[in-house]
Amino acid sequence: MRERTVLDVQGVTKRFGGLVAVDALSLAVRENEMLGLIGPNGSGKTTVINLISGALRPSEGEIFLGDEMISEWPARAIARAGVARTFQLVRILHSLTVLENVMAGAVFGHKRLWGAAARKFALRQLDRVGMAHAADAPTASLTCIDEKRIELARALASDPDLLLLDEWLAGLNPTEMQIGIALIRSLREEGRTIVLVEHVMDAIRSLCDRCVVMNGGAKIAEGTPEATLADPEVIRAYLGVGHA
Amino acid sequence: MTARETRTLILVVVAFALLACLPLLRHGYLLSLGVDIAMYTVLATSWALFSGPTHYISLATAAFYGIGAYVVAAGIGTLPYPALVALAGLAGAVAAALVGLATLRLSGVYFVIFTLGLAELVRQIVTWVQNNFTGSRGMYVLTSITERMIYWELLALAAAVFFIGWRVARSRLGFALRIIGNDETVAAHLGINSAACKLALFVISGAFAGMVGAIMAPRLSYIEPSIAFTSELSFQVVIMALLGGVHRLWGPLVGVIPFTILWEVIAARFPTQTVLLLGIAFLLIVYLIPNGVVGRIESALRAAQRRVSHA
Ligand SMILES: Nc1ncnc2c1ncn2[C@@H]1O[C@H](COP(=O)(O)OP(=O)(O)OP(=O)(O)O)[C@@H](O)[C@H]1O
Ligand SMILES: [Mg+2]
């Protein structure tokens, strides 16, 4: 089973002044794969997401999307090429309605629909995340999980080839967590290609095909969730932070 | 078109038709006030098209207006007047594109300062050119164009601004600008080219200011740098637009009408203190009604509606 490589990160380093946030990291994501990107706080996960989505440029190394080298592209070009993301701290467009938030993804992303077609497609995505009933509601007074669902629907509305989720499950209460995990599992079953940054170990075990573990910006382990989470170095990295 | 849009359209057409009859009253003072109000309506509305969604405060109106006036002054003997107005619009658009390309990547504060400096810069250049090459301080624009024709031209231009504003709001560009106004990071990650969207709107507002300058040139009749490039104009436009409210297409109009009438009185009574009074008006508006009169009324209406539905 050798599927096409969708994303190929090759030896990428990101420095902020003297701080090395990402250190010569390489990873690849194959089509229809869900890759877990895990590691203790401050290990560089969000920075990797920012580098892939074009929010930041690598200091060294290259990033390929399919055959295109995207590491020098601006975020808008990468989005159009088929990469969509959510943010660790949810970013809802507050002066737009719920449906308009999702339409934003359909109108400007990879898909570039307009008018009734954009509306219809956005409504489908809202339905997909279980929010169709709130389509015309304003975005004030939404619960945490509803905001997260809308952000996910917005990302899906661009029909991305690669979806980047940065701690999408964080901040949910236990019942919401079950709903959230089920939703991401349904994406996986749809055959989406996803990079999942997550702290919730249960979710990683049950959802990911493969894991990359980071610590201090560098990759310290890679493999199946069972194997990597049992790796002594990974355990030490997590405990090291916990006991520091 | 929805039934509501059709009704609005009919109302707007009737309003413009009535306004077009103003010169028939043969009332000199009313006509001159009408010209001022029409002029500020075009300037403030086109200013708000750009500044409303982007939150950038442009003080470049006087620069584009002055360029438009000078296009007419320089070309009046050689080209037909309508062609000069079109050329002035083009010159305003090109100037706005150059300024926008250089500055719209900067943060808001730098943008304000740069646009303020721009009118002064263009004025110095024009002065320098006149001193060194033409040998006269000003230029005469002598035409047979009457005040009532100027009024009708400005009214037509106002209709054009409202039409373009309405079109933009219903376009991809308008949707993109609303997203940019909310969160530029999200906009970029959705595939929106923020700089290009802002530039497009800035170019539109520059083109309108240039055309207004060209239309007003025959009324000024003698054009010199200190008249054509007066930064007071830029401030007045900002104040009127903010006073009315920039979140609705017709918001600035609500500020233009009372302010123009009030300003007539103030400028006549305190001719030497106008800059000071403009500054005070600016501060009062920004502190007391940041969303303009229209924003105030709308939130009051919403609050009343809530009370009614709770009762
Ligand atoms: N824009 C920035 N400027 C300077 N330093 C940054 C910037 N972004 C991240 N960093 C630093 O880079 C390191 C990695 O941060 P990053 O946010 O990628 O970690 P993370 O793995 O996502 O952590 P968490 O699990 O807490 O979200 C941290 O030390 C952080 O302080
Ligand atoms: Mg993070």
mmCIF file with all atom_site columns, N, CA and C in Angstrom, chain A residues 46 85-92 147-148 151 154 166-168 170, chain B residues 183 185-186:
data_model
loop_
_atom_site.group_PDB
_atom_site.id
_atom_site.type_symbol
_atom_site.label_atom_id
_atom_site.label_alt_id
_atom_site.label_comp_id
_atom_site.label_asym_id
_atom_site.label_entity_id
_atom_site.label_seq_id
_atom_site.pdbx_PDB_ins_code
_atom_site.Cartn_x
_atom_site.Cartn_y
_atom_site.Cartn_z
_atom_site.occupancy
_atom_site.B_iso_or_equiv
_atom_site.pdbx_formal_charge
_atom_site.auth_seq_id
_atom_site.auth_comp_id
_atom_site.auth_asym_id
_atom_site.auth_atom_id
_atom_site.pdbx_PDB_model_num
ATOM 1  N N  . THR A 1 46  ? 2.936   23.850 17.176 1.00 0.00 ? 46  THR A N  1
ATOM 2  C CA . THR A 1 46  ? 2.213   24.928 16.501 1.00 0.00 ? 46  THR A CA 1
ATOM 3  C C  . THR A 1 46  ? 3.108   25.614 15.476 1.00 0.00 ? 46  THR A C  1
ATOM 4  N N  . ARG A 1 85  ? -6.579  24.992 7.693  1.00 0.00 ? 85  ARG A N  1
ATOM 5  C CA . ARG A 1 85  ? -6.173  24.761 9.071  1.00 0.00 ? 85  ARG A CA 1
ATOM 6  C C  . ARG A 1 85  ? -7.188  25.318 10.052 1.00 0.00 ? 85  ARG A C  1
ATOM 7  N N  . THR A 1 86  ? -7.084  24.849 11.298 1.00 0.00 ? 86  THR A N  1
ATOM 8  C CA . THR A 1 86  ? -7.765  25.504 12.408 1.00 0.00 ? 86  THR A CA 1
ATOM 9  C C  . THR A 1 86  ? -6.670  26.053 13.317 1.00 0.00 ? 86  THR A C  1
ATOM 10 N N  . PHE A 1 87  ? -7.055  26.881 14.270 1.00 0.00 ? 87  PHE A N  1
ATOM 11 C CA . PHE A 1 87  ? -6.082  27.547 15.128 1.00 0.00 ? 87  PHE A CA 1
ATOM 12 C C  . PHE A 1 87  ? -6.181  27.033 16.558 1.00 0.00 ? 87  PHE A C  1
ATOM 13 N N  . GLN A 1 88  ? -5.025  26.985 17.227 1.00 0.00 ? 88  GLN A N  1
ATOM 14 C CA . GLN A 1 88  ? -5.004  26.493 18.612 1.00 0.00 ? 88  GLN A CA 1
ATOM 15 C C  . GLN A 1 88  ? -5.969  27.313 19.471 1.00 0.00 ? 88  GLN A C  1
ATOM 16 N N  . LEU A 1 89  ? -5.924  28.653 19.327 1.00 0.00 ? 89  LEU A N  1
ATOM 17 C CA . LEU A 1 89  ? -6.950  29.500 19.936 1.00 0.00 ? 89  LEU A CA 1
ATOM 18 C C  . LEU A 1 89  ? -7.945  29.825 18.838 1.00 0.00 ? 89  LEU A C  1
ATOM 19 N N  . VAL A 1 90  ? -9.177  29.354 18.997 1.00 0.00 ? 90  VAL A N  1
ATOM 20 C CA . VAL A 1 90  ? -10.184 29.451 17.930 1.00 0.00 ? 90  VAL A CA 1
ATOM 21 C C  . VAL A 1 90  ? -10.277 30.869 17.376 1.00 0.00 ? 90  VAL A C  1
ATOM 22 N N  . ARG A 1 91  ? -10.379 30.983 16.064 1.00 0.00 ? 91  ARG A N  1
ATOM 23 C CA . ARG A 1 91  ? -10.550 32.302 15.439 1.00 0.00 ? 91  ARG A CA 1
ATOM 24 C C  . ARG A 1 91  ? -11.828 32.312 14.631 1.00 0.00 ? 91  ARG A C  1
ATOM 25 N N  . ILE A 1 92  ? -12.881 32.846 15.257 1.00 0.00 ? 92  ILE A N  1
ATOM 26 C CA . ILE A 1 92  ? -14.183 32.985 14.594 1.00 0.00 ? 92  ILE A CA 1
ATOM 27 C C  . ILE A 1 92  ? -14.284 34.411 14.067 1.00 0.00 ? 92  ILE A C  1
ATOM 28 N N  . GLU A 1 147 ? -17.983 26.806 18.552 1.00 0.00 ? 147 GLU A N  1
ATOM 29 C CA . GLU A 1 147 ? -16.975 27.604 17.854 1.00 0.00 ? 147 GLU A CA 1
ATOM 30 C C  . GLU A 1 147 ? -15.982 26.699 17.133 1.00 0.00 ? 147 GLU A C  1
ATOM 31 N N  . LYS A 1 148 ? -15.585 25.629 17.820 1.00 0.00 ? 148 LYS A N  1
ATOM 32 C CA . LYS A 1 148 ? -14.622 24.714 17.210 1.00 0.00 ? 148 LYS A CA 1
ATOM 33 C C  . LYS A 1 148 ? -15.231 24.012 15.994 1.00 0.00 ? 148 LYS A C  1
ATOM 34 N N  . GLU A 1 151 ? -15.259 26.462 13.082 1.00 0.00 ? 151 GLU A N  1
ATOM 35 C CA . GLU A 1 151 ? -13.930 26.624 12.504 1.00 0.00 ? 151 GLU A CA 1
ATOM 36 C C  . GLU A 1 151 ? -13.563 25.403 11.653 1.00 0.00 ? 151 GLU A C  1
ATOM 37 N N  . ARG A 1 154 ? -15.481 25.599 8.417  1.00 0.00 ? 154 ARG A N  1
ATOM 38 C CA . ARG A 1 154 ? -14.858 26.590 7.535  1.00 0.00 ? 154 ARG A CA 1
ATOM 39 C C  . ARG A 1 154 ? -13.657 25.978 6.812  1.00 0.00 ? 154 ARG A C  1
ATOM 40 N N  . ASP A 1 166 ? -4.905  22.072 14.907 1.00 0.00 ? 166 ASP A N  1
ATOM 41 C CA . ASP A 1 166 ? -4.022  22.373 16.034 1.00 0.00 ? 166 ASP A CA 1
ATOM 42 C C  . ASP A 1 166 ? -4.810  22.325 17.339 1.00 0.00 ? 166 ASP A C  1
ATOM 43 N N  . GLU A 1 167 ? -4.686  21.217 18.049 1.00 0.00 ? 167 GLU A N  1
ATOM 44 C CA . GLU A 1 167 ? -5.366  20.998 19.332 1.00 0.00 ? 167 GLU A CA 1
ATOM 45 C C  . GLU A 1 167 ? -6.853  21.308 19.228 1.00 0.00 ? 167 GLU A C  1
ATOM 46 N N  . TRP A 1 168 ? -7.461  20.687 18.227 1.00 0.00 ? 168 TRP A N  1
ATOM 47 C CA . TRP A 1 168 ? -8.879  20.960 18.002 1.00 0.00 ? 168 TRP A CA 1
ATOM 48 C C  . TRP A 1 168 ? -9.738  20.450 19.161 1.00 0.00 ? 168 TRP A C  1
ATOM 49 N N  . ALA A 1 170 ? -8.808  20.458 22.372 1.00 0.00 ? 170 ALA A N  1
ATOM 50 C CA . ALA A 1 170 ? -8.472  21.098 23.653 1.00 0.00 ? 170 ALA A CA 1
ATOM 51 C C  . ALA A 1 170 ? -9.624  21.972 24.130 1.00 0.00 ? 170 ALA A C  1
ATOM 52 N N  . ASP B 2 183 ? -10.438 39.646 10.866 1.00 0.00 ? 183 ASP B N  1
ATOM 53 C CA . ASP B 2 183 ? -9.231  38.922 11.261 1.00 0.00 ? 183 ASP B CA 1
ATOM 54 C C  . ASP B 2 183 ? -8.361  38.681 10.023 1.00 0.00 ? 183 ASP B C  1
ATOM 55 N N  . THR B 2 185 ? -5.396  37.432 9.815  1.00 0.00 ? 185 THR B N  1
ATOM 56 C CA . THR B 2 185 ? -4.704  36.138 9.786  1.00 0.00 ? 185 THR B CA 1
ATOM 57 C C  . THR B 2 185 ? -5.611  35.078 9.173  1.00 0.00 ? 185 THR B C  1
ATOM 58 N N  . VAL B 2 186 ? -6.860  35.060 9.614  1.00 0.00 ? 186 VAL B N  1
ATOM 59 C CA . VAL B 2 186 ? -7.804  34.104 9.041  1.00 0.00 ? 186 VAL B CA 1
ATOM 60 C C  . VAL B 2 186 ? -7.955  34.368 7.539  1.00 0.00 ? 186 VAL B C  1
#
